[in-house]
PDB file of C-alpha atoms in Angstrom:
ATOM      1  CA  UNK A   1     110.059 112.800  -5.255  1.00 51.00           C
ATOM      2  CA  UNK A   2     113.280 110.824  -5.191  1.00 58.00           C
ATOM      3  CA  UNK A   3     114.244 109.514  -1.770  1.00 89.00           C
ATOM      4  CA  UNK A   4     117.954 110.248  -2.162  1.00 94.00           C
ATOM      5  CA  UNK A   5     119.010 113.046  -4.496  1.00 93.00           C
ATOM      6  CA  UNK A   6     122.397 113.975  -5.864  1.00 94.00           C
ATOM      7  CA  UNK A   7     123.512 116.372  -8.566  1.00 90.00           C
ATOM      8  CA  UNK A   8     124.638 114.179 -11.455  1.00 87.00           C
ATOM      9  CA  UNK A   9     127.480 116.518 -12.404  1.00 88.00           C
ATOM     10  CA  UNK A  10     130.048 116.319 -13.752  1.00 94.00           C
ATOM     11  CA  UNK A  11     131.751 118.290 -11.033  1.00 95.00           C
ATOM     12  CA  UNK A  12     135.133 119.432 -12.285  1.00 96.00           C
ATOM     13  CA  UNK A  13     137.823 120.582  -9.871  1.00 96.00           C
ATOM     14  CA  UNK A  14     141.528 121.256 -10.400  1.00 97.00           C
ATOM     15  CA  UNK A  15     144.091 118.949  -8.860  1.00 97.00           C
ATOM     16  CA  UNK A  16     144.813 119.913  -5.268  1.00 97.00           C
ATOM     17  CA  UNK A  17     141.456 121.630  -4.714  1.00 97.00           C
ATOM     18  CA  UNK A  18     138.646 120.589  -2.394  1.00 97.00           C
ATOM     19  CA  UNK A  19     135.796 118.681  -4.021  1.00 97.00           C
ATOM     20  CA  UNK A  20     132.419 119.029  -2.313  1.00 97.00           C
ATOM     21  CA  UNK A  21     129.714 116.467  -3.051  1.00 97.00           C
ATOM     22  CA  UNK A  22     126.200 116.818  -1.680  1.00 96.00           C
ATOM     23  CA  UNK A  23     123.270 114.498  -1.070  1.00 96.00           C
ATOM     24  CA  UNK A  24     119.775 115.155   0.288  1.00 96.00           C
ATOM     25  CA  UNK A  25     117.337 112.561   1.568  1.00 95.00           C
ATOM     26  CA  UNK A  26     113.625 112.555   2.206  1.00 93.00           C
ATOM     27  CA  UNK A  27     113.170 110.218   5.187  1.00 88.00           C
ATOM     28  CA  UNK A  28     113.659 112.364   8.281  1.00 88.00           C
ATOM     29  CA  UNK A  29     114.061 109.234  10.423  1.00 86.00           C
ATOM     30  CA  UNK A  30     117.130 107.979   8.551  1.00 87.00           C
ATOM     31  CA  UNK A  31     120.153 107.450  10.752  1.00 86.00           C
ATOM     32  CA  UNK A  32     122.833 105.729   8.680  1.00 89.00           C
ATOM     33  CA  UNK A  33     124.535 107.240   5.653  1.00 93.00           C
ATOM     34  CA  UNK A  34     127.223 105.998   3.328  1.00 93.00           C
ATOM     35  CA  UNK A  35     129.400 107.264   0.515  1.00 96.00           C
ATOM     36  CA  UNK A  36     130.556 104.842  -2.171  1.00 95.00           C
ATOM     37  CA  UNK A  37     133.051 105.488  -4.962  1.00 96.00           C
ATOM     38  CA  UNK A  38     132.473 103.822  -8.313  1.00 94.00           C
ATOM     39  CA  UNK A  39     135.069 103.938 -11.050  1.00 94.00           C
ATOM     40  CA  UNK A  40     133.770 103.587 -14.576  1.00 90.00           C
ATOM     41  CA  UNK A  41     132.935  99.984 -15.322  1.00 86.00           C
ATOM     42  CA  UNK A  42     133.692  98.884 -11.775  1.00 89.00           C
ATOM     43  CA  UNK A  43     131.585  98.050  -8.740  1.00 90.00           C
ATOM     44  CA  UNK A  44     131.009 100.492  -5.859  1.00 92.00           C
ATOM     45  CA  UNK A  45     133.387 100.527  -2.917  1.00 92.00           C
ATOM     46  CA  UNK A  46     132.604 102.002   0.482  1.00 91.00           C
ATOM     47  CA  UNK A  47     134.717 105.008   1.425  1.00 92.00           C
ATOM     48  CA  UNK A  48     132.865 106.649   4.318  1.00 90.00           C
ATOM     49  CA  UNK A  49     129.973 106.060   6.680  1.00 90.00           C
ATOM     50  CA  UNK A  50     128.423 108.532   9.110  1.00 92.00           C
ATOM     51  CA  UNK A  51     125.732 108.156  11.734  1.00 90.00           C
ATOM     52  CA  UNK A  52     125.867 111.295  13.899  1.00 90.00           C
ATOM     53  CA  UNK A  53     125.459 114.972  13.147  1.00 94.00           C
ATOM     54  CA  UNK A  54     128.699 116.772  12.453  1.00 95.00           C
ATOM     55  CA  UNK A  55     131.903 115.879  10.680  1.00 95.00           C
ATOM     56  CA  UNK A  56     133.775 112.615  10.362  1.00 95.00           C
ATOM     57  CA  UNK A  57     137.264 112.666   8.920  1.00 95.00           C
ATOM     58  CA  UNK A  58     139.260 109.850   7.358  1.00 94.00           C
ATOM     59  CA  UNK A  59     142.437 110.904   5.622  1.00 96.00           C
ATOM     60  CA  UNK A  60     141.575 113.262   2.785  1.00 97.00           C
ATOM     61  CA  UNK A  61     137.871 112.504   3.126  1.00 97.00           C
ATOM     62  CA  UNK A  62     135.399 114.256   5.429  1.00 97.00           C
ATOM     63  CA  UNK A  63     131.747 113.301   5.659  1.00 96.00           C
ATOM     64  CA  UNK A  64     129.339 115.876   7.034  1.00 97.00           C
ATOM     65  CA  UNK A  65     125.836 115.120   8.279  1.00 96.00           C
ATOM     66  CA  UNK A  66     123.042 117.553   9.080  1.00 95.00           C
ATOM     67  CA  UNK A  67     119.921 115.632  10.047  1.00 93.00           C
ATOM     68  CA  UNK A  68     117.839 118.767  10.627  1.00 93.00           C
ATOM     69  CA  UNK A  69     118.408 119.853   7.029  1.00 94.00           C
ATOM     70  CA  UNK A  70     118.445 116.271   5.758  1.00 94.00           C
ATOM     71  CA  UNK A  71     121.668 116.442   3.868  1.00 94.00           C
ATOM     72  CA  UNK A  72     124.951 114.634   3.916  1.00 97.00           C
ATOM     73  CA  UNK A  73     128.066 115.767   2.114  1.00 97.00           C
ATOM     74  CA  UNK A  74     131.499 114.452   1.254  1.00 97.00           C
ATOM     75  CA  UNK A  75     134.558 116.664   1.061  1.00 97.00           C
ATOM     76  CA  UNK A  76     137.700 115.469  -0.667  1.00 97.00           C
ATOM     77  CA  UNK A  77     140.757 117.543   0.177  1.00 97.00           C
ATOM     78  CA  UNK A  78     143.808 117.770  -2.074  1.00 97.00           C
ATOM     79  CA  UNK A  79     141.865 116.170  -4.917  1.00 97.00           C
ATOM     80  CA  UNK A  80     143.859 113.883  -7.185  1.00 97.00           C
ATOM     81  CA  UNK A  81     143.127 112.741 -10.741  1.00 96.00           C
ATOM     82  CA  UNK A  82     142.727 109.246  -9.265  1.00 96.00           C
ATOM     83  CA  UNK A  83     139.701 110.552  -7.343  1.00 97.00           C
ATOM     84  CA  UNK A  84     137.864 110.963 -10.646  1.00 97.00           C
ATOM     85  CA  UNK A  85     134.884 108.643 -10.316  1.00 96.00           C
ATOM     86  CA  UNK A  86     131.174 108.628  -9.570  1.00 95.00           C
ATOM     87  CA  UNK A  87     130.315 109.070  -5.902  1.00 97.00           C
ATOM     88  CA  UNK A  88     127.138 107.398  -4.695  1.00 95.00           C
ATOM     89  CA  UNK A  89     125.282 108.425  -1.569  1.00 95.00           C
ATOM     90  CA  UNK A  90     123.339 105.668   0.217  1.00 94.00           C
ATOM     91  CA  UNK A  91     120.843 105.924   3.047  1.00 93.00           C
ATOM     92  CA  UNK A  92     119.699 103.011   5.176  1.00 88.00           C
ATOM     93  CA  UNK A  93     115.918 102.744   5.500  1.00 84.00           C
ATOM     94  CA  UNK A  94     114.998 102.865   9.165  1.00 81.00           C
ATOM     95  CA  UNK A  95     113.857  99.555  10.568  1.00 78.00           C
ATOM     96  CA  UNK A  96     115.037  97.550   7.561  1.00 78.00           C
ATOM     97  CA  UNK A  97     118.248  96.354   5.988  1.00 79.00           C
ATOM     98  CA  UNK A  98     117.359  98.138   2.750  1.00 84.00           C
ATOM     99  CA  UNK A  99     119.608 100.860   1.368  1.00 88.00           C
ATOM    100  CA  UNK A 100     118.479 103.559  -1.037  1.00 91.00           C
ATOM    101  CA  UNK A 101     121.159 104.855  -3.387  1.00 93.00           C
ATOM    102  CA  UNK A 102     121.287 108.170  -5.153  1.00 93.00           C
ATOM    103  CA  UNK A 103     122.092 108.342  -8.851  1.00 92.00           C
ATOM    104  CA  UNK A 104     125.617 109.513  -8.082  1.00 93.00           C
ATOM    105  CA  UNK A 105     127.737 112.577  -8.818  1.00 95.00           C
ATOM    106  CA  UNK A 106     130.472 112.260 -11.403  1.00 96.00           C
ATOM    107  CA  UNK A 107     133.682 113.948 -10.233  1.00 97.00           C
ATOM    108  CA  UNK A 108     136.454 114.960 -12.600  1.00 97.00           C
ATOM    109  CA  UNK A 109     139.757 116.084 -11.124  1.00 97.00           C
ATOM    110  CA  UNK A 110     141.749 117.944 -13.727  1.00 95.00           C
ATOM    111  CA  UNK A 111     145.540 117.553 -13.734  1.00 91.00           C
TER     112      UNK A 111
ATOM    113  CA  UNK B   1     140.776  86.697   1.000  1.00 55.00           C
ATOM    114  CA  UNK B   2     138.269  86.150  -1.764  1.00 79.00           C
ATOM    115  CA  UNK B   3     135.726  88.848  -2.379  1.00 90.00           C
ATOM    116  CA  UNK B   4     132.231  88.603  -3.791  1.00 94.00           C
ATOM    117  CA  UNK B   5     132.226  86.886  -7.151  1.00 95.00           C
ATOM    118  CA  UNK B   6     129.565  86.935  -9.832  1.00 96.00           C
ATOM    119  CA  UNK B   7     129.071  84.964 -12.993  1.00 96.00           C
ATOM    120  CA  UNK B   8     128.844  85.371 -15.844  1.00 97.00           C
ATOM    121  CA  UNK B   9     130.568  88.730 -16.169  1.00 95.00           C
ATOM    122  CA  UNK B  10     128.690  89.405 -19.392  1.00 96.00           C
ATOM    123  CA  UNK B  11     125.518  87.889 -20.759  1.00 97.00           C
ATOM    124  CA  UNK B  12     123.909  88.648 -24.100  1.00 97.00           C
ATOM    125  CA  UNK B  13     120.522  87.101 -24.672  1.00 97.00           C
ATOM    126  CA  UNK B  14     117.564  87.402 -26.943  1.00 97.00           C
ATOM    127  CA  UNK B  15     114.301  88.944 -25.888  1.00 97.00           C
ATOM    128  CA  UNK B  16     112.031  86.329 -24.357  1.00 97.00           C
ATOM    129  CA  UNK B  17     114.779  84.021 -23.124  1.00 97.00           C
ATOM    130  CA  UNK B  18     115.372  83.226 -19.453  1.00 98.00           C
ATOM    131  CA  UNK B  19     118.670  84.092 -17.765  1.00 98.00           C
ATOM    132  CA  UNK B  20     120.235  83.043 -14.491  1.00 98.00           C
ATOM    133  CA  UNK B  21     122.841  85.148 -12.709  1.00 98.00           C
ATOM    134  CA  UNK B  22     124.988  83.793  -9.922  1.00 97.00           C
ATOM    135  CA  UNK B  23     126.537  85.397  -6.848  1.00 97.00           C
ATOM    136  CA  UNK B  24     129.073  83.848  -4.470  1.00 95.00           C
ATOM    137  CA  UNK B  25     129.243  85.969  -1.304  1.00 93.00           C
ATOM    138  CA  UNK B  26     132.169  86.382   1.024  1.00 92.00           C
ATOM    139  CA  UNK B  27     132.368  83.408   3.348  1.00 89.00           C
ATOM    140  CA  UNK B  28     130.674  84.136   6.664  1.00 85.00           C
ATOM    141  CA  UNK B  29     128.590  87.035   5.390  1.00 87.00           C
ATOM    142  CA  UNK B  30     125.036  86.372   6.426  1.00 85.00           C
ATOM    143  CA  UNK B  31     123.334  89.027   4.335  1.00 88.00           C
ATOM    144  CA  UNK B  32     123.196  89.276   0.570  1.00 93.00           C
ATOM    145  CA  UNK B  33     121.730  91.966  -1.689  1.00 95.00           C
ATOM    146  CA  UNK B  34     120.919  92.155  -5.389  1.00 97.00           C
ATOM    147  CA  UNK B  35     120.848  95.532  -7.152  1.00 97.00           C
ATOM    148  CA  UNK B  36     120.266  96.647 -10.717  1.00 97.00           C
ATOM    149  CA  UNK B  37     122.195  99.541 -12.220  1.00 94.00           C
ATOM    150  CA  UNK B  38     121.074 100.924 -15.553  1.00 92.00           C
ATOM    151  CA  UNK B  39     123.543 102.940 -17.596  1.00 87.00           C
ATOM    152  CA  UNK B  40     124.292 106.257 -15.896  1.00 81.00           C
ATOM    153  CA  UNK B  41     121.928 105.529 -13.034  1.00 84.00           C
ATOM    154  CA  UNK B  42     122.240 104.721  -9.365  1.00 85.00           C
ATOM    155  CA  UNK B  43     121.701 101.341  -7.768  1.00 91.00           C
ATOM    156  CA  UNK B  44     118.150 100.023  -7.659  1.00 92.00           C
ATOM    157  CA  UNK B  45     117.465  97.613  -4.785  1.00 93.00           C
ATOM    158  CA  UNK B  46     115.988  94.295  -5.919  1.00 96.00           C
ATOM    159  CA  UNK B  47     116.075  91.783  -3.065  1.00 95.00           C
ATOM    160  CA  UNK B  48     117.750  91.142   0.283  1.00 92.00           C
ATOM    161  CA  UNK B  49     118.520  87.854   2.064  1.00 91.00           C
ATOM    162  CA  UNK B  50     119.445  87.607   5.740  1.00 85.00           C
ATOM    163  CA  UNK B  51     120.340  84.159   7.061  1.00 80.00           C
ATOM    164  CA  UNK B  52     117.301  81.913   7.190  1.00 80.00           C
ATOM    165  CA  UNK B  53     114.795  84.770   7.422  1.00 83.00           C
ATOM    166  CA  UNK B  54     112.261  85.406   4.695  1.00 86.00           C
ATOM    167  CA  UNK B  55     113.856  87.563   1.996  1.00 90.00           C
ATOM    168  CA  UNK B  56     112.800  91.163   1.394  1.00 90.00           C
ATOM    169  CA  UNK B  57     111.555  90.996  -2.184  1.00 92.00           C
ATOM    170  CA  UNK B  58     110.038  94.462  -2.240  1.00 90.00           C
ATOM    171  CA  UNK B  59     112.377  95.737  -4.963  1.00 92.00           C
ATOM    172  CA  UNK B  60     111.722  93.068  -7.574  1.00 95.00           C
ATOM    173  CA  UNK B  61     110.221  94.971 -10.550  1.00 94.00           C
ATOM    174  CA  UNK B  62     107.922  92.229 -11.798  1.00 94.00           C
ATOM    175  CA  UNK B  63     107.035  88.574 -11.343  1.00 95.00           C
ATOM    176  CA  UNK B  64     109.526  87.751 -14.094  1.00 97.00           C
ATOM    177  CA  UNK B  65     112.244  88.317 -11.507  1.00 97.00           C
ATOM    178  CA  UNK B  66     113.012  85.823  -8.765  1.00 96.00           C
ATOM    179  CA  UNK B  67     115.966  84.981  -6.572  1.00 96.00           C
ATOM    180  CA  UNK B  68     117.028  82.149  -4.364  1.00 94.00           C
ATOM    181  CA  UNK B  69     119.687  81.631  -1.766  1.00 93.00           C
ATOM    182  CA  UNK B  70     120.625  78.396  -0.071  1.00 84.00           C
ATOM    183  CA  UNK B  71     121.532  79.066   3.538  1.00 79.00           C
ATOM    184  CA  UNK B  72     124.342  81.614   3.672  1.00 79.00           C
ATOM    185  CA  UNK B  73     125.948  80.628   0.406  1.00 88.00           C
ATOM    186  CA  UNK B  74     125.369  81.080  -3.303  1.00 94.00           C
ATOM    187  CA  UNK B  75     122.456  83.104  -4.629  1.00 96.00           C
ATOM    188  CA  UNK B  76     120.926  83.049  -8.087  1.00 97.00           C
ATOM    189  CA  UNK B  77     118.839  85.770  -9.680  1.00 97.00           C
ATOM    190  CA  UNK B  78     116.568  84.528 -12.451  1.00 98.00           C
ATOM    191  CA  UNK B  79     114.901  86.726 -15.030  1.00 98.00           C
ATOM    192  CA  UNK B  80     112.257  85.004 -17.108  1.00 98.00           C
ATOM    193  CA  UNK B  81     111.116  86.122 -20.554  1.00 97.00           C
ATOM    194  CA  UNK B  82     113.727  88.871 -20.668  1.00 97.00           C
ATOM    195  CA  UNK B  83     112.807  92.257 -22.095  1.00 97.00           C
ATOM    196  CA  UNK B  84     115.080  94.944 -23.512  1.00 96.00           C
ATOM    197  CA  UNK B  85     114.450  97.145 -20.468  1.00 95.00           C
ATOM    198  CA  UNK B  86     116.093  94.425 -18.338  1.00 97.00           C
ATOM    199  CA  UNK B  87     119.446  95.368 -19.896  1.00 97.00           C
ATOM    200  CA  UNK B  88     121.620  96.605 -17.041  1.00 97.00           C
ATOM    201  CA  UNK B  89     124.456  95.644 -14.738  1.00 96.00           C
ATOM    202  CA  UNK B  90     123.254  93.386 -11.945  1.00 97.00           C
ATOM    203  CA  UNK B  91     125.304  93.798  -8.792  1.00 97.00           C
ATOM    204  CA  UNK B  92     125.439  91.511  -5.813  1.00 96.00           C
ATOM    205  CA  UNK B  93     126.693  92.593  -2.408  1.00 95.00           C
ATOM    206  CA  UNK B  94     127.277  90.628   0.751  1.00 91.00           C
ATOM    207  CA  UNK B  95     127.515  92.258   4.088  1.00 87.00           C
ATOM    208  CA  UNK B  96     128.783  92.008   7.600  1.00 76.00           C
ATOM    209  CA  UNK B  97     127.214  93.688  10.578  1.00 68.00           C
ATOM    210  CA  UNK B  98     129.236  96.554  12.009  1.00 63.00           C
ATOM    211  CA  UNK B  99     129.987  96.059  15.725  1.00 61.00           C
ATOM    212  CA  UNK B 100     128.003  98.213  18.096  1.00 56.00           C
ATOM    213  CA  UNK B 101     125.637  99.535  15.464  1.00 55.00           C
ATOM    214  CA  UNK B 102     122.302  97.779  15.492  1.00 56.00           C
ATOM    215  CA  UNK B 103     121.086  96.888  12.043  1.00 58.00           C
ATOM    216  CA  UNK B 104     123.896  98.582  10.154  1.00 62.00           C
ATOM    217  CA  UNK B 105     125.935  96.610   7.679  1.00 70.00           C
ATOM    218  CA  UNK B 106     128.874  97.336   5.402  1.00 80.00           C
ATOM    219  CA  UNK B 107     128.241  96.050   1.917  1.00 87.00           C
ATOM    220  CA  UNK B 108     130.936  94.540  -0.282  1.00 90.00           C
ATOM    221  CA  UNK B 109     130.058  94.483  -3.949  1.00 94.00           C
ATOM    222  CA  UNK B 110     130.894  91.946  -6.588  1.00 94.00           C
ATOM    223  CA  UNK B 111     132.064  92.954 -10.079  1.00 93.00           C
ATOM    224  CA  UNK B 112     128.569  92.653 -11.518  1.00 95.00           C
ATOM    225  CA  UNK B 113     127.011  90.890 -14.478  1.00 97.00           C
ATOM    226  CA  UNK B 114     126.361  93.038 -17.519  1.00 96.00           C
ATOM    227  CA  UNK B 115     123.140  91.810 -19.125  1.00 97.00           C
ATOM    228  CA  UNK B 116     122.263  92.825 -22.660  1.00 97.00           C
ATOM    229  CA  UNK B 117     118.886  91.833 -24.056  1.00 97.00           C
ATOM    230  CA  UNK B 118     118.693  92.126 -27.834  1.00 95.00           C
TER     231      UNK B 118
END
């Protein structure tokens, strides 16, 4: 069983719509969660982090965490073609500095 | 300011040869990570350095892989007797601890080295 799972996609949404990306994790003790965006051929860049249950908003991005159900999601409002990328979910392993990454979800925003 | 840099950006080698990949972290970042990313896959943790502590080598896939870091500066990842399955992008990230959050760091990634083993 993979430790961090994401649907590989592609997830296609029209411009202006809300894109919803989901991630589940296996370690119930995990406390720190991150979303990275990776454009094709480029390195990942951090866009959101979340540590507490509930929602965290930053501009058009909202991260949602539900520790009881062991999932974390990323919502992108008013999606733009420039949001088209692969979104990687990362979970910090408790008690270490190691991060486990999911395989990523490819998002396509259609103009 | 300068970000994380890696060299070379591309490396093509023949099966069985040794390769050395270099990472220059952001100045002042005490932690450094190496990851491997195969085509269409997520990031696979290889090794982690934190200051002068012993590195966490638990992700290295075989004894052909090794890495060194001198203090809080440059790191090199060496792959001996390369195999075709070593073909991937090797990413380096350096990190800074986030204030008020014990043990949590924000990672900044370099552009990666694309390794192709023929």
